[in-house]
Amino acid sequence: MSTELIPIETIKANEVFSGESLDALLKRIETEAHKFKGSVNTDKDRKELASFAHKIARTKTTIDNAGKQLVADAKSQIKLVDNQRKKARDFLDALKADVRRPLTDWEEEQVRIKAEEEARILREQQEAEARRLKEIEEREAAIAKQQAELKRQQAELRAQQEAALAKEAAMKAEEERKVREEQIGKEAEERAAREAKEAIERAEQERLAAIEKAKDMAAKAEREKAEAIQRAKEEAERKAAEEKAALKAEQRRQAEEAAARAADLKRREAVKLEVRDALMRVSTKLTEAMSMQIADAISDGDIPHVSMEF
């Protein structure tokens, strides 16, 4: 059983892929497909439907493979033709070059001769340009030298003129100096006389003012001396009074301290007598001297844990 919808032997690639043959073939395939009435009711029907669809796919592959083979054959033929074309081109190019070699050599020689001639002309032009530039530089150097000499002469002339003007200005300045010195001398004499007179008058005024100032200072010194004596007297009296008051205060303090010590001693003696009497009362064996000795020891703090209130 054929796996293609259209038998493969009926497909001729040269005919199918030229003109309208492909359309006729596709029409045949479409007609065959429409003749098939597929169904999905049973498993057999579904298998037949799948098999028919597979035939259409196989037919597509067969047509495409035929086209691929046709293309491969065409490419092989094209490659063969291209190789022959390249062989012909290479052979004829080599033959043309061999036949044309004398002319080519002559043309190359003419190019070389022309290049050498152009180089010679360029070299001569460069040498001529160098000579022209040198001549220009020499002319410019000569002009510069002339200009420098002219400037030197102008500077020398200007220096001579300035020297003459300076000499004239110096002479004029000397004349003006003499006139100015005479005028200054006259003015100095007048000013000296005026200043001497003013100095004498000022000195007299200062002498009189100094006398008045000396009188005032003497009177002031006398007043200050009297005031100082009075202040010293008052200060001495104040210090004497303060010392007297301090002495009285010290004497009063010493008297008060002596009285306080006497009162305290009297109180202590009275307390010790009371302690003595108490000891003698509590112990008939203690004499007055022994009781007094114990009271003195308590008063002096010689007996631990026992004190005496005064």
Short mmCIF file of C-alpha atoms in Angstrom, two decimals:
data_model
loop_
_atom_site.label_atom_id
_atom_site.label_comp_id
_atom_site.label_asym_id
_atom_site.label_seq_id
_atom_site.Cartn_x
_atom_site.Cartn_y
_atom_site.Cartn_z
CA MET A 1 0.00 0.00 0.00
CA SER A 2 1.44 3.41 -1.04
CA THR A 3 2.25 5.86 1.75
CA GLU A 4 1.77 8.92 -0.50
CA LEU A 5 -1.52 10.35 -1.63
CA ILE A 6 -0.15 10.59 -5.21
CA PRO A 7 2.15 7.73 -6.41
CA ILE A 8 5.79 8.96 -6.40
CA GLU A 9 6.44 7.67 -9.92
CA THR A 10 3.91 10.22 -11.22
CA ILE A 11 5.90 13.15 -9.74
CA LYS A 12 8.57 14.40 -12.15
CA ALA A 13 10.59 17.23 -10.65
CA ASN A 14 11.52 18.84 -14.01
CA GLU A 15 7.82 19.07 -14.89
CA VAL A 16 6.42 19.88 -11.43
CA PHE A 17 8.72 22.88 -10.81
CA SER A 18 8.32 24.47 -14.25
CA GLY A 19 5.43 26.57 -15.47
CA GLU A 20 2.05 25.78 -13.93
CA SER A 21 2.67 22.04 -13.35
CA LEU A 22 2.84 22.50 -9.55
CA ASP A 23 -0.64 24.04 -9.46
CA ALA A 24 -2.04 21.09 -11.41
CA LEU A 25 -0.38 18.62 -9.05
CA LEU A 26 -1.72 20.42 -5.96
CA LYS A 27 -5.18 20.42 -7.54
CA ARG A 28 -4.97 16.63 -8.03
CA ILE A 29 -3.97 16.17 -4.39
CA GLU A 30 -6.84 18.38 -3.23
CA THR A 31 -9.30 16.34 -5.36
CA GLU A 32 -8.09 13.08 -3.86
CA ALA A 33 -8.35 14.52 -0.35
CA HIS A 34 -11.93 15.65 -0.88
CA LYS A 35 -12.87 12.16 -2.05
CA PHE A 36 -11.98 10.77 1.38
CA LYS A 37 -14.88 10.87 3.84
CA GLY A 38 -13.36 10.43 7.26
CA SER A 39 -15.16 9.68 10.49
CA VAL A 40 -14.29 9.59 14.22
CA ASN A 41 -17.10 7.28 15.31
CA THR A 42 -15.01 4.14 15.74
CA ASP A 43 -11.41 3.36 16.47
CA LYS A 44 -10.98 2.05 12.93
CA ASP A 45 -12.46 5.23 11.47
CA ARG A 46 -10.12 7.39 13.54
CA LYS A 47 -7.10 5.29 12.47
CA GLU A 48 -8.10 5.62 8.78
CA LEU A 49 -8.47 9.38 9.21
CA ALA A 50 -5.02 9.65 10.82
CA SER A 51 -3.53 7.44 8.06
CA PHE A 52 -5.02 9.60 5.30
CA ALA A 53 -3.69 12.77 6.93
CA HIS A 54 -0.25 11.10 7.15
CA LYS A 55 -0.41 10.37 3.38
CA ILE A 56 -0.89 14.09 2.73
CA ALA A 57 2.17 14.80 4.88
CA ARG A 58 4.23 12.16 3.09
CA THR A 59 3.14 13.60 -0.27
CA LYS A 60 4.39 17.03 0.91
CA THR A 61 7.74 15.48 1.86
CA THR A 62 8.03 13.66 -1.49
CA ILE A 63 7.36 16.86 -3.48
CA ASP A 64 9.79 18.86 -1.32
CA ASN A 65 12.52 16.18 -1.63
CA ALA A 66 12.09 16.15 -5.40
CA GLY A 67 12.54 19.93 -5.41
CA LYS A 68 15.63 19.65 -3.17
CA GLN A 69 17.18 17.10 -5.53
CA LEU A 70 16.44 19.34 -8.49
CA VAL A 71 18.10 22.26 -6.69
CA ALA A 72 21.09 20.08 -5.73
CA ASP A 73 21.51 18.97 -9.35
CA ALA A 74 21.23 22.58 -10.50
CA LYS A 75 23.80 23.73 -7.90
CA SER A 76 26.16 20.97 -9.00
CA GLN A 77 25.79 22.06 -12.62
CA ILE A 78 26.24 25.73 -11.64
CA LYS A 79 29.40 24.91 -9.66
CA LEU A 80 30.78 23.01 -12.64
CA VAL A 81 30.04 25.95 -14.94
CA ASP A 82 31.60 28.43 -12.44
CA ASN A 83 34.78 26.34 -12.26
CA GLN A 84 35.03 26.29 -16.05
CA ARG A 85 34.41 30.04 -16.19
CA LYS A 86 37.18 30.69 -13.66
CA LYS A 87 39.56 28.44 -15.60
CA ALA A 88 38.78 30.32 -18.82
CA ARG A 89 39.22 33.72 -17.12
CA ASP A 90 42.55 32.79 -15.55
CA PHE A 91 43.90 31.31 -18.78
CA LEU A 92 42.84 34.26 -20.92
CA ASP A 93 44.07 36.83 -18.34
CA ALA A 94 47.49 35.15 -18.35
CA LEU A 95 47.47 34.98 -22.17
CA LYS A 96 46.49 38.66 -22.43
CA ALA A 97 49.28 39.66 -20.01
CA ASP A 98 51.82 37.59 -21.96
CA VAL A 99 50.76 39.08 -25.32
CA ARG A 100 50.65 42.63 -23.89
CA ARG A 101 53.98 42.38 -21.94
CA PRO A 102 56.07 44.44 -24.41
CA LEU A 103 53.48 47.24 -24.30
CA THR A 104 53.18 46.97 -20.51
CA ASP A 105 56.98 47.17 -20.13
CA TRP A 106 57.06 50.22 -22.42
CA GLU A 107 54.25 51.91 -20.46
CA GLU A 108 56.02 51.22 -17.14
CA GLU A 109 59.25 52.65 -18.61
CA GLN A 110 57.35 55.76 -19.70
CA VAL A 111 55.85 56.11 -16.21
CA ARG A 112 59.36 55.80 -14.69
CA ILE A 113 60.78 58.36 -17.14
CA LYS A 114 57.88 60.72 -16.43
CA ALA A 115 58.31 60.29 -12.64
CA GLU A 116 62.06 61.00 -12.94
CA GLU A 117 61.34 64.08 -15.07
CA GLU A 118 58.74 65.34 -12.62
CA ALA A 119 61.18 64.72 -9.72
CA ARG A 120 63.93 66.64 -11.62
CA ILE A 121 61.55 69.54 -12.31
CA LEU A 122 60.40 69.55 -8.67
CA ARG A 123 64.03 69.50 -7.47
CA GLU A 124 64.93 72.40 -9.77
CA GLN A 125 61.86 74.32 -8.58
CA GLN A 126 62.83 73.70 -4.95
CA GLU A 127 66.42 74.83 -5.62
CA ALA A 128 65.14 77.93 -7.40
CA GLU A 129 62.75 78.63 -4.51
CA ALA A 130 65.63 78.18 -2.02
CA ARG A 131 67.79 80.64 -4.02
CA ARG A 132 64.88 83.09 -4.16
CA LEU A 133 64.31 82.82 -0.39
CA LYS A 134 68.05 83.32 0.24
CA GLU A 135 68.04 86.43 -1.95
CA ILE A 136 64.99 87.71 -0.04
CA GLU A 137 66.71 87.02 3.29
CA GLU A 138 69.87 88.81 2.11
CA ARG A 139 67.81 91.82 0.93
CA GLU A 140 65.89 91.83 4.22
CA ALA A 141 69.17 91.59 6.18
CA ALA A 142 70.57 94.54 4.20
CA ILE A 143 67.38 96.54 4.79
CA ALA A 144 67.49 95.63 8.50
CA LYS A 145 71.15 96.76 8.65
CA GLN A 146 70.25 100.06 6.96
CA GLN A 147 67.31 100.54 9.34
CA ALA A 148 69.55 99.78 12.34
CA GLU A 149 72.14 102.36 11.12
CA LEU A 150 69.35 104.88 10.57
CA LYS A 151 68.01 104.22 14.07
CA ARG A 152 71.55 104.60 15.50
CA GLN A 153 71.99 107.93 13.71
CA GLN A 154 68.55 109.07 14.87
CA ALA A 155 69.35 107.99 18.43
CA GLU A 156 72.71 109.84 18.29
CA LEU A 157 71.02 112.96 16.98
CA ARG A 158 68.30 112.69 19.61
CA ALA A 159 70.97 112.24 22.32
CA GLN A 160 72.81 115.34 21.08
CA GLN A 161 69.56 117.31 21.10
CA GLU A 162 68.67 116.06 24.57
CA ALA A 163 72.21 116.92 25.80
CA ALA A 164 71.84 120.44 24.42
CA LEU A 165 68.42 120.81 26.02
CA ALA A 166 69.78 119.40 29.29
CA LYS A 167 72.69 121.88 29.22
CA GLU A 168 70.31 124.73 28.55
CA ALA A 169 68.00 123.53 31.33
CA ALA A 170 70.97 123.24 33.71
CA MET A 171 72.08 126.79 32.95
CA LYS A 172 68.54 128.05 33.44
CA ALA A 173 68.23 126.05 36.67
CA GLU A 174 71.55 127.49 37.91
CA GLU A 175 70.34 131.03 37.24
CA GLU A 176 67.04 130.29 38.97
CA ARG A 177 68.97 128.74 41.89
CA LYS A 178 71.09 131.86 42.35
CA VAL A 179 68.01 134.08 42.26
CA ARG A 180 66.22 131.76 44.65
CA GLU A 181 69.22 131.65 47.00
CA GLU A 182 69.42 135.46 47.07
CA GLN A 183 65.70 135.66 47.78
CA ILE A 184 65.95 132.90 50.40
CA GLY A 185 68.92 134.63 52.03
CA LYS A 186 67.01 137.91 52.23
CA GLU A 187 63.92 136.18 53.55
CA ALA A 188 66.07 134.21 56.02
CA GLU A 189 67.63 137.43 57.37
CA GLU A 190 64.21 139.03 57.79
CA ARG A 191 62.80 135.87 59.36
CA ALA A 192 65.82 135.52 61.69
CA ALA A 193 65.43 139.09 62.90
CA ARG A 194 61.71 138.59 63.42
CA GLU A 195 62.20 135.26 65.16
CA ALA A 196 64.97 136.75 67.40
CA LYS A 197 62.66 139.55 68.50
CA GLU A 198 59.84 137.08 69.09
CA ALA A 199 62.23 134.81 71.03
CA ILE A 200 63.32 137.69 73.31
CA GLU A 201 59.68 138.63 73.97
CA ARG A 202 58.74 135.00 74.57
CA ALA A 203 61.72 134.49 76.91
CA GLU A 204 60.71 137.56 78.97
CA GLN A 205 57.15 136.29 79.20
CA GLU A 206 58.37 132.86 80.22
CA ARG A 207 60.69 134.42 82.88
CA LEU A 208 57.83 136.38 84.42
CA ALA A 209 55.59 133.31 84.26
CA ALA A 210 58.30 131.23 85.92
CA ILE A 211 58.61 133.76 88.74
CA GLU A 212 54.85 133.68 89.31
CA LYS A 213 54.87 129.89 89.12
CA ALA A 214 57.75 129.70 91.64
CA LYS A 215 55.82 131.94 94.03
CA ASP A 216 52.72 129.80 93.68
CA MET A 217 54.74 126.63 94.16
CA ALA A 218 56.42 128.01 97.30
CA ALA A 219 53.05 128.99 98.78
CA LYS A 220 51.64 125.60 97.83
CA ALA A 221 54.62 123.84 99.39
CA GLU A 222 54.19 125.83 102.63
CA ARG A 223 50.50 124.91 102.75
CA GLU A 224 51.24 121.27 102.02
CA LYS A 225 53.95 121.27 104.74
CA ALA A 226 51.51 122.66 107.34
CA GLU A 227 48.84 120.21 106.25
CA ALA A 228 51.32 117.33 106.49
CA ILE A 229 52.38 118.37 109.99
CA GLN A 230 48.73 118.56 111.03
CA ARG A 231 47.98 115.14 109.48
CA ALA A 232 51.02 113.63 111.22
CA LYS A 233 49.93 115.13 114.54
CA GLU A 234 46.39 113.82 114.09
CA GLU A 235 47.71 110.38 113.03
CA ALA A 236 49.98 110.23 116.10
CA GLU A 237 47.11 111.20 118.38
CA ARG A 238 44.87 108.58 116.69
CA LYS A 239 47.49 105.85 117.09
CA ALA A 240 48.10 106.86 120.74
CA ALA A 241 44.36 106.69 121.41
CA GLU A 242 44.12 103.31 119.64
CA GLU A 243 47.10 101.95 121.59
CA LYS A 244 45.61 103.23 124.84
CA ALA A 245 42.25 101.64 124.04
CA ALA A 246 43.99 98.40 123.04
CA LEU A 247 45.98 98.41 126.28
CA LYS A 248 42.83 98.96 128.33
CA ALA A 249 41.06 96.19 126.40
CA GLU A 250 43.98 93.80 126.97
CA GLN A 251 44.13 94.68 130.67
CA ARG A 252 40.36 94.12 130.91
CA ARG A 253 40.66 90.80 129.08
CA GLN A 254 43.50 89.63 131.33
CA ALA A 255 41.54 90.67 134.42
CA GLU A 256 38.48 88.83 133.17
CA GLU A 257 40.53 85.72 132.39
CA ALA A 258 42.19 85.89 135.87
CA ALA A 259 38.78 86.27 137.48
CA ALA A 260 37.42 83.40 135.43
CA ARG A 261 40.40 81.19 136.35
CA ALA A 262 40.01 82.14 140.02
CA ALA A 263 36.28 81.38 139.93
CA ASP A 264 36.93 78.08 138.16
CA LEU A 265 39.63 77.15 140.63
CA LYS A 266 37.33 78.07 143.49
CA ARG A 267 34.54 75.98 141.95
CA ARG A 268 36.86 73.04 141.41
CA GLU A 269 38.11 73.26 144.97
CA ALA A 270 34.53 73.36 146.25
CA VAL A 271 33.61 70.31 144.09
CA LYS A 272 36.66 68.38 145.26
CA LEU A 273 35.80 69.26 148.87
CA GLU A 274 32.30 67.92 148.29
CA VAL A 275 33.77 64.72 146.78
CA ARG A 276 36.20 64.46 149.70
CA ASP A 277 33.39 64.83 152.21
CA ALA A 278 31.28 62.24 150.32
CA LEU A 279 34.12 59.72 150.30
CA MET A 280 34.64 60.21 153.99
CA ARG A 281 30.91 59.63 154.57
CA VAL A 282 30.78 56.38 152.62
CA SER A 283 33.98 55.00 154.13
CA THR A 284 35.00 55.65 157.69
CA LYS A 285 38.36 54.14 156.94
CA LEU A 286 39.36 56.97 154.61
CA THR A 287 41.08 59.86 156.23
CA GLU A 288 40.64 63.47 155.10
CA ALA A 289 44.02 63.41 153.36
CA MET A 290 43.24 60.12 151.56
CA SER A 291 39.82 61.34 150.46
CA MET A 292 41.35 64.59 149.17
CA GLN A 293 44.01 62.62 147.28
CA ILE A 294 41.29 60.51 145.59
CA ALA A 295 39.31 63.66 144.72
CA ASP A 296 42.46 65.20 143.15
CA ALA A 297 43.04 62.00 141.12
CA ILE A 298 39.45 62.04 139.85
CA SER A 299 39.73 65.76 138.99
CA ASP A 300 42.99 65.16 137.09
CA GLY A 301 41.46 62.19 135.14
CA ASP A 302 43.84 59.66 136.60
CA ILE A 303 41.06 57.14 137.46
CA PRO A 304 39.50 55.42 134.38
CA HIS A 305 35.73 55.56 133.83
CA VAL A 306 35.34 58.15 136.63
CA SER A 307 34.96 61.90 135.98
CA MET A 308 34.05 64.97 137.97
CA GLU A 309 31.53 67.63 136.93
CA PHE A 310 32.43 71.21 137.78
#
